[in-house]
Amino acid sequence: MQRNSVILPTKTIGIIGGGQLGRMMAMAAKAMGYHVAVLDPTPNCPTAQVADKHITADYDDMKAIEELTNISDVITYEFENVDLEAASYIEELGKLPQGAYALEVTQNREKEKQLMRDLDLPVPAFHIVRNRVTCQEVLESINFPVVIKTCRGGYDGKGQLKLESTSDIPVAMEFADKNNHCIIESWVSFDKEISVIFTRAINGQIEFFPIAENVHKDHILFQTKVPAAVSDIVQMKAYEAAKTIAEHMNIVGTFAIEMFVKQDEIYLNEMAPRPHNSGHYTMEACNISQFAQHIRAICGLSLMPVEQLQPATMVNILGEDVEAVLTAMPKINHGFVHLYGKDTVKAKRKMGHITFIGKAIEEQLEKFEEAKQ
C-alpha cells in the first residue's frame, strides 16, 4: 500500500494501542465495514473487546509489529508514545499514512515547542535543562511562576511541577536530576483552555471540528463545552495556527492542539497526533465523529464536511464516579453514557464519558447530578 492508496471495506485496519481511543476508532471502523486488529499487551483491553484480532504483546515487540503489519492493510495508533523504530518500519512498508514524523515531534516536548517557535507560532517562553546545574541557572534568571515538565512521557498532569518562587528551586533541581531532559516554561495566566481538533486527508484536504472549551480538575480533563465561548479573532488565530502545523508536518488523520486563551491572544500548549478526549462530543453532536473522520483519512477516503448539529457538553467519568453514574442511569432519559470496558476501576482513571446535547444542557447536568445521589 502506498500513502495515496485507497483502503476500502472489508480490508483490515491495524491499531497500535488498546485503550479507549483505539476502542472508539475500532467501533467507527467496524460500522463502516472494516476488519480491525489491535496490538496491546493487556488481555481483554478495551479495543480487543470490539476487534477481530488481538495480538497480545508489548508495543516495541518487533515480531508482534511484523505480525500486525502483515495482517493489516493500513495501520494507525491511539497514543503518541509508539516505538519510533516500529513506526518507521511500518512507514517504510507503506502502511502508516500518518508517518513517523508526527510521533517523533509530539512525543518530545522540546521538539514540539521548537517546531512551534520555528513556525513563528505563539508559545510560552521555554528553556531546556538536562541536570540540576542547568536547572538552577535557568531558574535563577527568570520570573516565577513557571512549570517544569519531563520532555518525554507524562499525561494528565504526571511528569510536571508548578514552581511558584525561588523557594521551589531545590525540588526542581531534584526533578531535573531524576528526569534528565526537561523543559521549563513560563506560566501563562490564561482566561480559558481550548482545543482545536481537525482531520487532514492524504490529499491535503482539512476539516476542522468546532473549537472546544476545556475545564480541568487535578490536571485531568473534567468537562468540554462546544462551541467554545471565544471571540471570532481567537477562533481565526486558533484555526490558522492549526492549519500551519498541519501543512508543515504533513499531518494525516485526526490531530489535536491544546491552547491557552488570554483575552484575544492564544498560546499553543501541547499536540496529540490522534483523536483526543476533548473531541468525544463529536460522536453525538456532529454529523461525523472525530473517529470516523480519522478512519476516512487513513484509508484514503474524502473527508466529510463537518457540521455541529447540537450544542454539547462532555463530562469524563473517572474511577471514583462509576458507581454514581450507574446509579443515575436508570433514572434519567438524557445524556449519552460511554463506558470503556476497562477491567480495573481506579481513582482518577478515565473509565468513560457522558455527552449531553441540546439547548437545555445546564438543566440536563443538574438532573443528572441529582440522580447520582
Short mmCIF file of C-alpha atoms in Angstrom, two decimals:
data_model
loop_
_atom_site.label_atom_id
_atom_site.label_comp_id
_atom_site.label_asym_id
_atom_site.label_seq_id
_atom_site.Cartn_x
_atom_site.Cartn_y
_atom_site.Cartn_z
CA MET A 1 0.00 0.00 0.00
CA GLN A 2 1.28 3.47 -0.88
CA ARG A 3 0.47 6.66 1.02
CA ASN A 4 -2.05 7.67 -1.65
CA SER A 5 -3.80 4.30 -1.85
CA VAL A 6 -7.47 3.85 -1.02
CA ILE A 7 -8.37 1.16 1.52
CA LEU A 8 -11.96 0.00 1.24
CA PRO A 9 -14.08 -2.27 3.45
CA THR A 10 -13.62 -5.18 4.13
CA LYS A 11 -9.87 -4.61 4.44
CA THR A 12 -8.13 -4.74 7.84
CA ILE A 13 -7.12 -1.70 9.90
CA GLY A 14 -4.41 -2.32 12.48
CA ILE A 15 -4.35 -0.25 15.68
CA ILE A 16 -1.35 0.10 17.99
CA GLY A 17 -2.76 0.58 21.48
CA GLY A 18 -5.85 -0.96 23.01
CA GLY A 19 -7.28 1.79 25.21
CA GLN A 20 -10.48 3.78 24.85
CA LEU A 21 -9.35 5.81 21.84
CA GLY A 22 -8.49 2.61 19.99
CA ARG A 23 -11.84 1.17 21.02
CA MET A 24 -13.76 4.11 19.56
CA MET A 25 -11.63 4.06 16.39
CA ALA A 26 -12.37 0.36 16.05
CA MET A 27 -16.11 0.87 16.55
CA ALA A 28 -16.14 3.56 13.84
CA ALA A 29 -14.19 1.29 11.51
CA LYS A 30 -16.44 -1.70 12.17
CA ALA A 31 -19.53 0.41 11.46
CA MET A 32 -18.05 1.17 8.04
CA GLY A 33 -17.39 -2.50 7.34
CA TYR A 34 -13.67 -2.79 8.05
CA HIS A 35 -11.96 -5.55 10.00
CA VAL A 36 -9.81 -4.49 12.95
CA ALA A 37 -6.66 -5.91 14.51
CA VAL A 38 -5.12 -4.47 17.67
CA LEU A 39 -1.69 -4.75 19.28
CA ASP A 40 -1.72 -4.27 23.05
CA PRO A 41 -0.06 -6.11 25.97
CA THR A 42 -3.23 -6.19 28.11
CA PRO A 43 -5.61 -9.16 27.73
CA ASN A 44 -9.23 -8.07 27.21
CA CYS A 45 -8.21 -4.44 26.73
CA PRO A 46 -10.99 -2.05 25.61
CA THR A 47 -10.12 -2.25 21.90
CA ALA A 48 -9.73 -6.02 21.92
CA GLN A 49 -13.35 -6.33 23.07
CA VAL A 50 -14.57 -4.93 19.73
CA ALA A 51 -11.73 -6.03 17.40
CA ASP A 52 -11.48 -9.08 15.15
CA LYS A 53 -7.96 -9.96 16.27
CA HIS A 54 -5.85 -9.12 19.31
CA ILE A 55 -2.07 -9.50 19.25
CA THR A 56 -1.10 -9.59 22.93
CA ALA A 57 2.42 -8.17 23.03
CA ASP A 58 4.44 -5.12 24.04
CA TYR A 59 4.38 -2.12 21.71
CA ASP A 60 8.11 -2.44 20.93
CA ASP A 61 7.96 -6.19 20.24
CA MET A 62 9.16 -6.18 16.63
CA LYS A 63 7.87 -9.70 15.93
CA ALA A 64 4.42 -8.58 17.01
CA ILE A 65 4.77 -5.38 14.95
CA GLU A 66 5.67 -7.51 11.92
CA GLU A 67 2.64 -9.72 12.52
CA LEU A 68 0.32 -6.70 12.79
CA THR A 69 1.83 -5.23 9.63
CA ASN A 70 1.41 -8.48 7.70
CA ILE A 71 -2.27 -8.89 8.54
CA SER A 72 -3.22 -5.20 8.18
CA ASP A 73 -3.79 -3.14 5.05
CA VAL A 74 -3.24 0.12 6.93
CA ILE A 75 -2.10 0.88 10.49
CA THR A 76 -2.82 3.70 12.93
CA TYR A 77 -2.18 4.34 16.63
CA GLU A 78 -4.18 5.61 19.59
CA PHE A 79 -1.37 7.27 21.57
CA GLU A 80 1.82 9.14 20.72
CA ASN A 81 4.39 7.09 22.63
CA VAL A 82 4.66 4.49 19.88
CA ASP A 83 8.12 2.99 19.43
CA LEU A 84 9.75 5.05 16.65
CA GLU A 85 11.63 2.05 15.25
CA ALA A 86 8.34 0.20 14.88
CA ALA A 87 6.64 3.24 13.32
CA SER A 88 9.48 3.71 10.82
CA TYR A 89 9.34 0.03 9.89
CA ILE A 90 5.60 0.23 9.18
CA GLU A 91 6.02 3.51 7.27
CA GLU A 92 8.72 2.02 5.04
CA LEU A 93 6.28 -0.71 4.08
CA GLY A 94 3.73 1.95 3.09
CA LYS A 95 1.17 1.06 5.76
CA LEU A 96 1.43 4.06 8.11
CA PRO A 97 -0.05 7.05 6.26
CA GLN A 98 0.33 9.21 9.39
CA GLY A 99 4.08 8.63 9.20
CA ALA A 100 6.64 8.53 12.00
CA TYR A 101 7.44 12.26 11.99
CA ALA A 102 4.28 13.32 13.84
CA LEU A 103 5.14 10.80 16.55
CA GLU A 104 8.76 11.94 16.74
CA VAL A 105 7.66 15.53 17.36
CA THR A 106 4.73 15.01 19.71
CA GLN A 107 6.43 12.50 21.99
CA ASN A 108 9.19 15.02 22.72
CA ARG A 109 8.19 18.36 24.27
CA GLU A 110 11.44 20.03 23.22
CA LYS A 111 10.90 19.16 19.55
CA GLU A 112 7.23 20.10 19.83
CA LYS A 113 7.87 23.57 21.28
CA GLN A 114 10.85 24.20 18.99
CA LEU A 115 8.73 23.40 15.93
CA MET A 116 6.05 25.84 17.11
CA ARG A 117 8.69 28.51 17.69
CA ASP A 118 10.29 27.87 14.27
CA LEU A 119 6.86 28.35 12.67
CA ASP A 120 6.55 31.69 14.49
CA LEU A 121 3.52 30.50 16.45
CA PRO A 122 2.75 31.91 19.92
CA VAL A 123 4.17 29.73 22.71
CA PRO A 124 5.16 30.48 26.30
CA ALA A 125 8.88 31.23 26.76
CA PHE A 126 10.75 27.99 27.45
CA HIS A 127 14.19 26.63 28.36
CA ILE A 128 15.61 23.11 28.09
CA VAL A 129 17.55 21.72 31.07
CA ARG A 130 19.30 18.37 31.43
CA ASN A 131 20.57 18.36 35.01
CA ARG A 132 20.34 20.18 38.35
CA VAL A 133 23.07 22.66 37.43
CA THR A 134 21.42 23.96 34.24
CA CYS A 135 18.06 23.86 36.01
CA GLN A 136 19.36 26.11 38.80
CA GLU A 137 20.97 28.51 36.31
CA VAL A 138 17.70 28.93 34.40
CA LEU A 139 15.52 29.33 37.48
CA GLU A 140 17.80 31.96 38.99
CA SER A 141 17.48 34.10 35.86
CA ILE A 142 13.72 34.02 35.07
CA ASN A 143 10.49 35.22 36.61
CA PHE A 144 8.13 32.95 38.54
CA PRO A 145 5.75 31.18 38.38
CA VAL A 146 6.93 28.58 35.87
CA VAL A 147 6.28 24.90 35.22
CA ILE A 148 8.91 22.21 34.76
CA LYS A 149 7.96 19.13 32.73
CA THR A 150 9.66 15.99 31.51
CA CYS A 151 10.36 16.22 27.77
CA ARG A 152 9.12 12.68 27.25
CA GLY A 153 6.14 10.87 28.73
CA GLY A 154 3.72 12.29 31.25
CA TYR A 155 0.00 12.85 30.83
CA ASP A 156 -2.94 14.12 32.91
CA GLY A 157 -0.54 16.25 34.97
CA LYS A 158 2.01 13.49 35.56
CA GLY A 159 5.65 14.39 34.97
CA GLN A 160 5.35 18.10 35.78
CA LEU A 161 5.62 20.56 38.67
CA LYS A 162 4.46 24.14 39.05
CA LEU A 163 7.13 26.30 40.67
CA GLU A 164 5.81 29.37 42.48
CA SER A 165 9.02 31.05 43.71
CA THR A 166 12.76 30.67 44.27
CA SER A 167 11.96 28.53 47.32
CA ASP A 168 10.91 25.78 44.86
CA ILE A 169 14.32 25.67 43.15
CA PRO A 170 15.69 22.74 45.24
CA VAL A 171 12.73 20.47 44.39
CA ALA A 172 13.03 21.48 40.73
CA MET A 173 16.73 20.58 40.76
CA GLU A 174 15.86 17.12 42.12
CA PHE A 175 13.19 16.76 39.42
CA ALA A 176 15.73 17.69 36.71
CA ASP A 177 18.33 15.24 38.05
CA LYS A 178 15.76 12.45 38.18
CA ASN A 179 14.34 13.04 34.70
CA ASN A 180 17.45 14.40 32.89
CA HIS A 181 15.71 16.00 29.89
CA CYS A 182 13.20 18.65 31.00
CA ILE A 183 11.53 21.80 29.75
CA ILE A 184 10.87 24.87 31.89
CA GLU A 185 8.00 27.03 30.61
CA SER A 186 6.72 30.40 31.73
CA TRP A 187 3.33 30.10 33.40
CA VAL A 188 0.51 31.57 31.31
CA SER A 189 -2.24 33.32 33.30
CA PHE A 190 -4.99 32.30 30.91
CA ASP A 191 -8.71 33.01 30.79
CA LYS A 192 -9.62 29.58 29.42
CA GLU A 193 -8.23 26.49 27.76
CA ILE A 194 -9.34 25.35 24.32
CA SER A 195 -8.53 22.58 21.91
CA VAL A 196 -8.57 22.60 18.14
CA ILE A 197 -9.28 19.21 16.58
CA PHE A 198 -9.03 18.69 12.86
CA THR A 199 -8.67 15.87 10.38
CA ARG A 200 -6.41 16.09 7.35
CA ALA A 201 -6.63 13.75 4.39
CA ILE A 202 -3.77 12.27 2.41
CA ASN A 203 -4.51 14.72 -0.43
CA GLY A 204 -4.26 17.74 1.92
CA GLN A 205 -7.99 18.29 2.46
CA ILE A 206 -8.56 19.53 6.01
CA GLU A 207 -11.76 19.66 8.06
CA PHE A 208 -11.98 21.41 11.44
CA PHE A 209 -14.29 20.44 14.27
CA PRO A 210 -15.78 23.26 16.38
CA ILE A 211 -13.35 24.66 18.94
CA ALA A 212 -13.79 23.01 22.33
CA GLU A 213 -13.55 24.83 25.68
CA ASN A 214 -11.99 22.63 28.35
CA VAL A 215 -12.11 22.59 32.14
CA HIS A 216 -9.53 20.54 34.06
CA LYS A 217 -9.59 19.26 37.63
CA ASP A 218 -6.36 17.96 39.19
CA HIS A 219 -4.75 18.22 35.72
CA ILE A 220 -7.30 15.79 34.24
CA LEU A 221 -9.88 16.91 31.69
CA PHE A 222 -13.18 17.21 33.56
CA GLN A 223 -15.55 18.87 31.11
CA THR A 224 -15.62 20.04 27.50
CA LYS A 225 -18.15 22.57 26.17
CA VAL A 226 -18.80 23.16 22.48
CA PRO A 227 -18.92 25.61 20.88
CA ALA A 228 -16.29 27.41 22.96
CA ALA A 229 -17.11 30.91 24.19
CA VAL A 230 -14.31 32.63 22.28
CA SER A 231 -14.16 35.66 20.03
CA ASP A 232 -14.03 35.49 16.25
CA ILE A 233 -10.43 36.72 16.48
CA VAL A 234 -9.43 33.84 18.77
CA GLN A 235 -11.20 31.35 16.53
CA MET A 236 -9.39 32.67 13.45
CA LYS A 237 -5.99 32.63 15.18
CA ALA A 238 -6.54 29.11 16.54
CA TYR A 239 -7.58 27.65 13.19
CA GLU A 240 -4.76 29.43 11.35
CA ALA A 241 -2.17 28.12 13.81
CA ALA A 242 -3.54 24.59 13.49
CA LYS A 243 -3.52 24.82 9.69
CA THR A 244 0.10 25.99 9.72
CA ILE A 245 1.12 22.99 11.82
CA ALA A 246 -0.99 20.55 9.78
CA GLU A 247 0.55 21.59 6.50
CA HIS A 248 4.12 21.87 7.78
CA MET A 249 4.01 18.42 9.39
CA ASN A 250 2.02 16.92 6.51
CA ILE A 251 -0.48 15.53 9.01
CA VAL A 252 -2.78 12.66 8.01
CA GLY A 253 -5.69 11.71 10.27
CA THR A 254 -7.27 13.38 13.28
CA PHE A 255 -4.97 15.67 15.27
CA ALA A 256 -5.47 17.84 18.38
CA ILE A 257 -3.76 21.01 19.63
CA GLU A 258 -4.38 22.33 23.14
CA MET A 259 -4.13 26.11 23.58
CA PHE A 260 -4.44 28.76 26.26
CA VAL A 261 -6.57 31.86 25.65
CA LYS A 262 -5.90 35.22 27.28
CA GLN A 263 -8.30 37.90 26.02
CA ASP A 264 -7.81 37.79 22.22
CA GLU A 265 -4.42 36.08 22.32
CA ILE A 266 -3.65 32.36 22.07
CA TYR A 267 -0.66 30.35 23.32
CA LEU A 268 -0.09 26.85 21.97
CA ASN A 269 0.47 24.22 24.64
CA GLU A 270 0.64 20.58 23.50
CA MET A 271 -0.28 18.45 20.50
CA ALA A 272 -1.66 14.94 20.08
CA PRO A 273 -1.36 13.12 16.71
CA ARG A 274 -4.64 11.22 17.14
CA PRO A 275 -8.23 11.69 18.32
CA HIS A 276 -8.49 13.48 21.64
CA ASN A 277 -10.51 13.30 24.86
CA SER A 278 -11.94 16.76 24.18
CA GLY A 279 -13.32 15.57 20.84
CA HIS A 280 -15.56 12.82 22.18
CA TYR A 281 -18.59 15.11 21.92
CA THR A 282 -18.38 14.76 18.11
CA MET A 283 -19.97 11.30 18.31
CA GLU A 284 -23.39 12.74 19.19
CA ALA A 285 -23.16 16.45 18.43
CA CYS A 286 -21.68 16.44 14.91
CA ASN A 287 -22.61 14.86 11.60
CA ILE A 288 -19.37 12.81 11.77
CA SER A 289 -17.21 11.87 14.73
CA GLN A 290 -13.50 12.53 15.11
CA PHE A 291 -13.03 8.74 14.95
CA ALA A 292 -14.98 8.11 11.74
CA GLN A 293 -13.24 11.08 10.10
CA HIS A 294 -9.88 9.63 11.19
CA ILE A 295 -10.71 6.27 9.62
CA ARG A 296 -11.70 8.03 6.39
CA ALA A 297 -8.40 9.91 6.35
CA ILE A 298 -6.05 6.98 6.93
CA CYS A 299 -7.96 4.88 4.39
CA GLY A 300 -7.58 7.49 1.66
CA LEU A 301 -11.25 8.49 1.53
CA SER A 302 -12.54 12.05 1.10
CA LEU A 303 -13.37 13.79 4.36
CA MET A 304 -16.93 14.72 5.24
CA PRO A 305 -17.58 18.46 5.73
CA VAL A 306 -18.11 18.92 9.48
CA GLU A 307 -21.34 20.34 10.90
CA GLN A 308 -22.19 20.73 14.57
CA LEU A 309 -25.79 19.63 14.93
CA GLN A 310 -26.31 20.49 18.61
CA PRO A 311 -24.51 22.35 21.40
CA ALA A 312 -22.72 19.82 23.60
CA THR A 313 -21.07 19.27 26.96
CA MET A 314 -18.89 16.22 27.58
CA VAL A 315 -18.04 15.08 31.12
CA ASN A 316 -15.39 12.48 31.90
CA ILE A 317 -16.23 9.51 34.11
CA LEU A 318 -13.30 8.70 36.40
CA GLY A 319 -12.95 5.64 38.58
CA GLU A 320 -14.46 7.36 41.60
CA ASP A 321 -17.53 8.36 39.51
CA VAL A 322 -18.51 4.97 38.08
CA GLU A 323 -20.83 3.79 40.86
CA ALA A 324 -22.72 7.10 40.96
CA VAL A 325 -23.13 7.12 37.17
CA LEU A 326 -24.54 3.59 37.21
CA THR A 327 -26.95 4.69 39.97
CA ALA A 328 -28.14 7.60 37.83
CA MET A 329 -28.56 5.75 34.53
CA PRO A 330 -31.98 4.13 35.24
CA LYS A 331 -33.40 7.45 36.47
CA ILE A 332 -32.64 9.79 33.56
CA ASN A 333 -33.62 9.98 29.91
CA HIS A 334 -30.84 12.23 28.64
CA GLY A 335 -27.06 12.04 28.35
CA PHE A 336 -25.13 9.55 26.22
CA VAL A 337 -23.10 7.32 28.55
CA HIS A 338 -19.97 5.66 27.16
CA LEU A 339 -18.11 3.17 29.37
CA TYR A 340 -14.82 1.90 28.02
CA GLY A 341 -14.77 -1.70 29.25
CA LYS A 342 -11.69 -1.40 31.46
CA ASP A 343 -11.32 -4.35 33.80
CA THR A 344 -9.95 -2.43 36.78
CA VAL A 345 -11.62 0.63 38.29
CA LYS A 346 -9.10 3.07 39.75
CA ALA A 347 -9.46 6.58 41.15
CA LYS A 348 -8.51 9.27 38.58
CA ARG A 349 -8.53 6.66 35.80
CA LYS A 350 -10.69 7.54 32.78
CA MET A 351 -13.41 4.89 32.73
CA GLY A 352 -15.84 6.56 30.34
CA HIS A 353 -17.60 9.80 29.44
CA ILE A 354 -21.10 11.27 29.11
CA THR A 355 -22.19 13.69 26.40
CA PHE A 356 -25.16 15.98 26.90
CA ILE A 357 -26.58 17.73 23.83
CA GLY A 358 -29.28 20.27 23.02
CA LYS A 359 -30.41 23.65 24.29
CA ALA A 360 -31.10 22.62 27.90
CA ILE A 361 -27.67 21.27 28.81
CA GLU A 362 -27.41 23.03 32.18
CA GLU A 363 -30.76 21.54 33.19
CA GLN A 364 -29.64 18.10 31.98
CA LEU A 365 -26.44 18.33 34.02
CA GLU A 366 -28.39 19.38 37.08
CA LYS A 367 -30.85 16.50 36.83
CA PHE A 368 -28.03 14.04 36.23
CA GLU A 369 -26.20 15.22 39.34
CA GLU A 370 -29.42 14.83 41.36
CA ALA A 371 -29.92 11.32 40.00
CA LYS A 372 -26.39 10.33 41.07
CA GLN A 373 -27.13 10.95 44.76
#
